[in-house]
Amino acid sequence: MLTLKKSLTEIGRYVQLMGRTLSRPDRMRMFYKEYVKEMYQLGYNSIGIVLIISFFIGAVICLQIKLNIQSPWMPRMVTGYTTREIMLLEFSSSIMCLILAGKVGSNIASELGTMRITQQIDALDIMGVNSANYLILPKILGLMTIMPILVTLSVFSGMIGAYSTSFMGTTTISELTEGFRYSFNPWFFWCGMIKAVVYAFIISSVSSYKGYTVEGGSIEVGVSSTDAVVTSSVLILFADIFLTQILT
Amino acid sequence: MIEVSHLYKSFEDKEVLHDINAVFENGKTNLIIGQSGSGKTVLLNNIVGLLDPTSGNIFYDHVDFCALSKRDKILLRRKMGMLFQSAALFDSMTVLENVMFPLNMFSTDTYIDREKRAKECIGRVNLSGAENKLPSEISGGMQKRAAIARAIALNPKYLFCDEPNSGLDPKTSIVIDELIHGITTELNITTIVNTHDMNSVMGIGDKIVFICEGRAEWQGTSADIMNSDNKRLNDFIFASDILRKYKEAEDEEAAKHHH
């Protein structure tokens, strides 16, 4: 009963914070400046890790399918086809966002948590600035803008990773190309984009909530950072089930 | 002028402030003094609106702050400047950017004018030359001065300082005190300083409110404070050896003159 009450209180506080966040910024020029900064910090700085992980996962998926599923009864393009579908539908859109929840979520929560305990957020409130709107809105919109780009890069990087296995002799470039092109449904790409936008909102808003509402000192900032990652990850997994059911 | 009337504040069952009544006058440096844990920070946070009182009223020039709408509270807050205990400068911004922040947010001036105003404020607190430094690259005293510059950038009507001397050496503390006092007189604003530093009390305390266990125990000026017969106030101010000896010497002197 106590846990239920606590959970409902948390949800209520989250909704209230989002109410304050999702309003028109006090100064648009300040908002744009922060928006671009957040896209750079949260998105551009994540490109490296997205490319590396996707490249190797693409290569490994390709190898696993070739070695464990491919049989003489199946067309040779199955490896490329399956790799593309896995990357497009699940890995790049969902698993990559789970990985980014760790990197971006902890970054957001610890930044806002530190601002809270060092009274920087109080300083904004005293000035008459809507601190939630000024600090959180650019993070949410920045990540929602950049996440589809990261997911697209992840898909391409995974495909390049799959191509790289051809140098090991397990498959050929032409077989993979045929598979990548076979029966392509553009809607699957848009499914990935929709998922990316929803997950970006979950990661940025939940992590911001956890950081913004910190009370205490550095230990609590650490705890909020961990909570942000765990809660975002669980919510992404739940959302994945519903979105997959709805979209495909 | 800021007036606090019958202010109570409780956290769950614990009452932290009990029936506080005080008037903080315009053009004067008003001090809230008291031991750590006496409730002075809670009182200041109630006055600036970071906390909501359990009951009571806070009047800013006869306008009841507690009764204002959210929008009107925000508008009134734009007339406030605050110096926090930790300075609370924005880490990612330089000193100049910190001071320009409120101007960028609320001023309709051109960039050149905003920068000029920010540099004026930085010059006023004797920080010229440190404009492009980050808060982590300057000393605690300089951070406090930068925070004062940020607080006065929009020509506030009310200035609040929470423990401005905490963590500073006595010499730097005097510089900060004189700066706060000077700005208060120059701009003719209502300043409230939360402190337990007796040097500040004697140096800049135009009006003093002594808080003890959540109650406004004594009010007066720095001239009155040495001659008060309030036991709790005397226990607080004469906890320092230097002040006790000063008081004893003063009493002896007075006794000699009497004979």
Tab-separated table of C-alpha atoms in Angstrom, chain A residues 17-109:
chain	number	residue	atom	x	y	z
A	17	LEU	CA	7.144	18.872	-13.526
A	18	MET	CA	6.302	18.084	-17.148
A	19	GLY	CA	3.487	20.630	-16.913
A	20	ARG	CA	6.004	23.296	-15.939
A	21	THR	CA	8.503	22.058	-18.530
A	22	LEU	CA	6.277	21.835	-21.585
A	23	SER	CA	5.380	25.512	-21.816
A	24	ARG	CA	6.525	28.367	-24.010
A	25	PRO	CA	10.093	29.424	-23.128
A	26	ASP	CA	10.602	32.852	-21.482
A	27	ARG	CA	13.170	33.841	-24.107
A	28	MET	CA	13.260	32.022	-27.463
A	29	ARG	CA	16.844	33.077	-28.236
A	30	MET	CA	18.037	31.538	-24.949
A	31	PHE	CA	15.991	28.416	-25.683
A	32	TYR	CA	17.506	27.936	-29.170
A	33	LYS	CA	20.996	28.368	-27.747
A	34	GLU	CA	20.359	25.687	-25.116
A	35	TYR	CA	18.576	23.456	-27.633
A	36	VAL	CA	21.564	23.412	-29.986
A	37	LYS	CA	23.935	22.900	-27.038
A	38	GLU	CA	21.926	19.909	-25.796
A	39	MET	CA	21.769	18.345	-29.264
A	40	TYR	CA	25.538	18.609	-29.389
A	41	GLN	CA	26.149	17.349	-25.843
A	42	LEU	CA	23.597	14.551	-25.771
A	43	GLY	CA	23.567	13.554	-29.435
A	44	TYR	CA	26.747	14.500	-31.242
A	45	ASN	CA	28.887	13.227	-28.374
A	46	SER	CA	27.086	9.856	-28.571
A	47	ILE	CA	27.748	9.265	-32.272
A	48	GLY	CA	31.061	7.469	-31.620
A	49	ILE	CA	29.634	4.905	-29.219
A	50	VAL	CA	26.576	4.333	-31.453
A	51	LEU	CA	28.746	3.662	-34.520
A	52	ILE	CA	31.148	1.332	-32.716
A	53	ILE	CA	28.493	-0.768	-30.952
A	54	SER	CA	26.268	-0.989	-34.039
A	55	PHE	CA	29.187	-1.962	-36.292
A	56	PHE	CA	30.177	-4.917	-34.106
A	57	ILE	CA	26.615	-6.009	-33.322
A	58	GLY	CA	25.796	-5.901	-37.073
A	59	ALA	CA	28.825	-8.067	-37.765
A	60	VAL	CA	28.000	-10.524	-34.975
A	61	ILE	CA	24.326	-10.847	-35.971
A	62	CYS	CA	25.434	-11.586	-39.538
A	63	LEU	CA	27.921	-14.223	-38.352
A	64	GLN	CA	25.445	-15.885	-35.982
A	65	ILE	CA	22.791	-16.177	-38.669
A	66	LYS	CA	25.265	-17.463	-41.224
A	67	LEU	CA	26.743	-20.038	-38.844
A	68	ASN	CA	23.616	-21.174	-36.960
A	69	ILE	CA	20.544	-20.581	-39.104
A	70	GLN	CA	21.700	-20.637	-42.723
A	71	SER	CA	21.177	-24.037	-44.326
A	72	PRO	CA	21.280	-25.377	-47.905
A	73	TRP	CA	17.471	-25.222	-47.884
A	74	MET	CA	17.446	-21.485	-47.440
A	75	PRO	CA	18.274	-18.810	-50.027
A	76	ARG	CA	21.715	-17.218	-49.444
A	77	MET	CA	20.216	-13.758	-49.088
A	78	VAL	CA	18.501	-14.782	-45.785
A	79	THR	CA	21.545	-13.662	-43.768
A	80	GLY	CA	21.410	-10.100	-45.137
A	81	TYR	CA	17.631	-9.958	-44.948
A	82	THR	CA	17.500	-11.089	-41.301
A	83	THR	CA	20.361	-8.809	-40.270
A	84	ARG	CA	18.566	-5.811	-41.797
A	85	GLU	CA	15.263	-6.624	-40.097
A	86	ILE	CA	16.883	-7.142	-36.684
A	87	MET	CA	18.878	-3.913	-36.942
A	88	LEU	CA	15.947	-1.885	-38.245
A	89	LEU	CA	13.164	-3.213	-36.037
A	90	GLU	CA	14.814	-3.935	-32.740
A	91	PHE	CA	18.524	-3.333	-32.261
A	92	SER	CA	19.006	0.198	-33.597
A	93	SER	CA	15.685	1.527	-32.367
A	94	SER	CA	15.288	-0.205	-28.991
A	95	ILE	CA	18.520	-1.787	-27.780
A	96	MET	CA	20.600	1.212	-28.893
A	97	CYS	CA	18.217	3.487	-26.945
A	98	LEU	CA	18.643	1.232	-23.909
A	99	ILE	CA	22.397	1.678	-24.196
A	100	LEU	CA	21.978	5.432	-24.626
A	101	ALA	CA	19.698	5.520	-21.560
A	102	GLY	CA	22.816	4.580	-19.586
A	103	LYS	CA	25.031	7.223	-21.121
A	104	VAL	CA	22.599	10.104	-21.632
A	105	GLY	CA	20.304	9.381	-18.662
A	106	SER	CA	23.073	9.408	-16.082
A	107	ASN	CA	24.558	12.514	-17.702
A	108	ILE	CA	21.253	14.441	-17.455
A	109	ALA	CA	20.412	13.287	-13.904
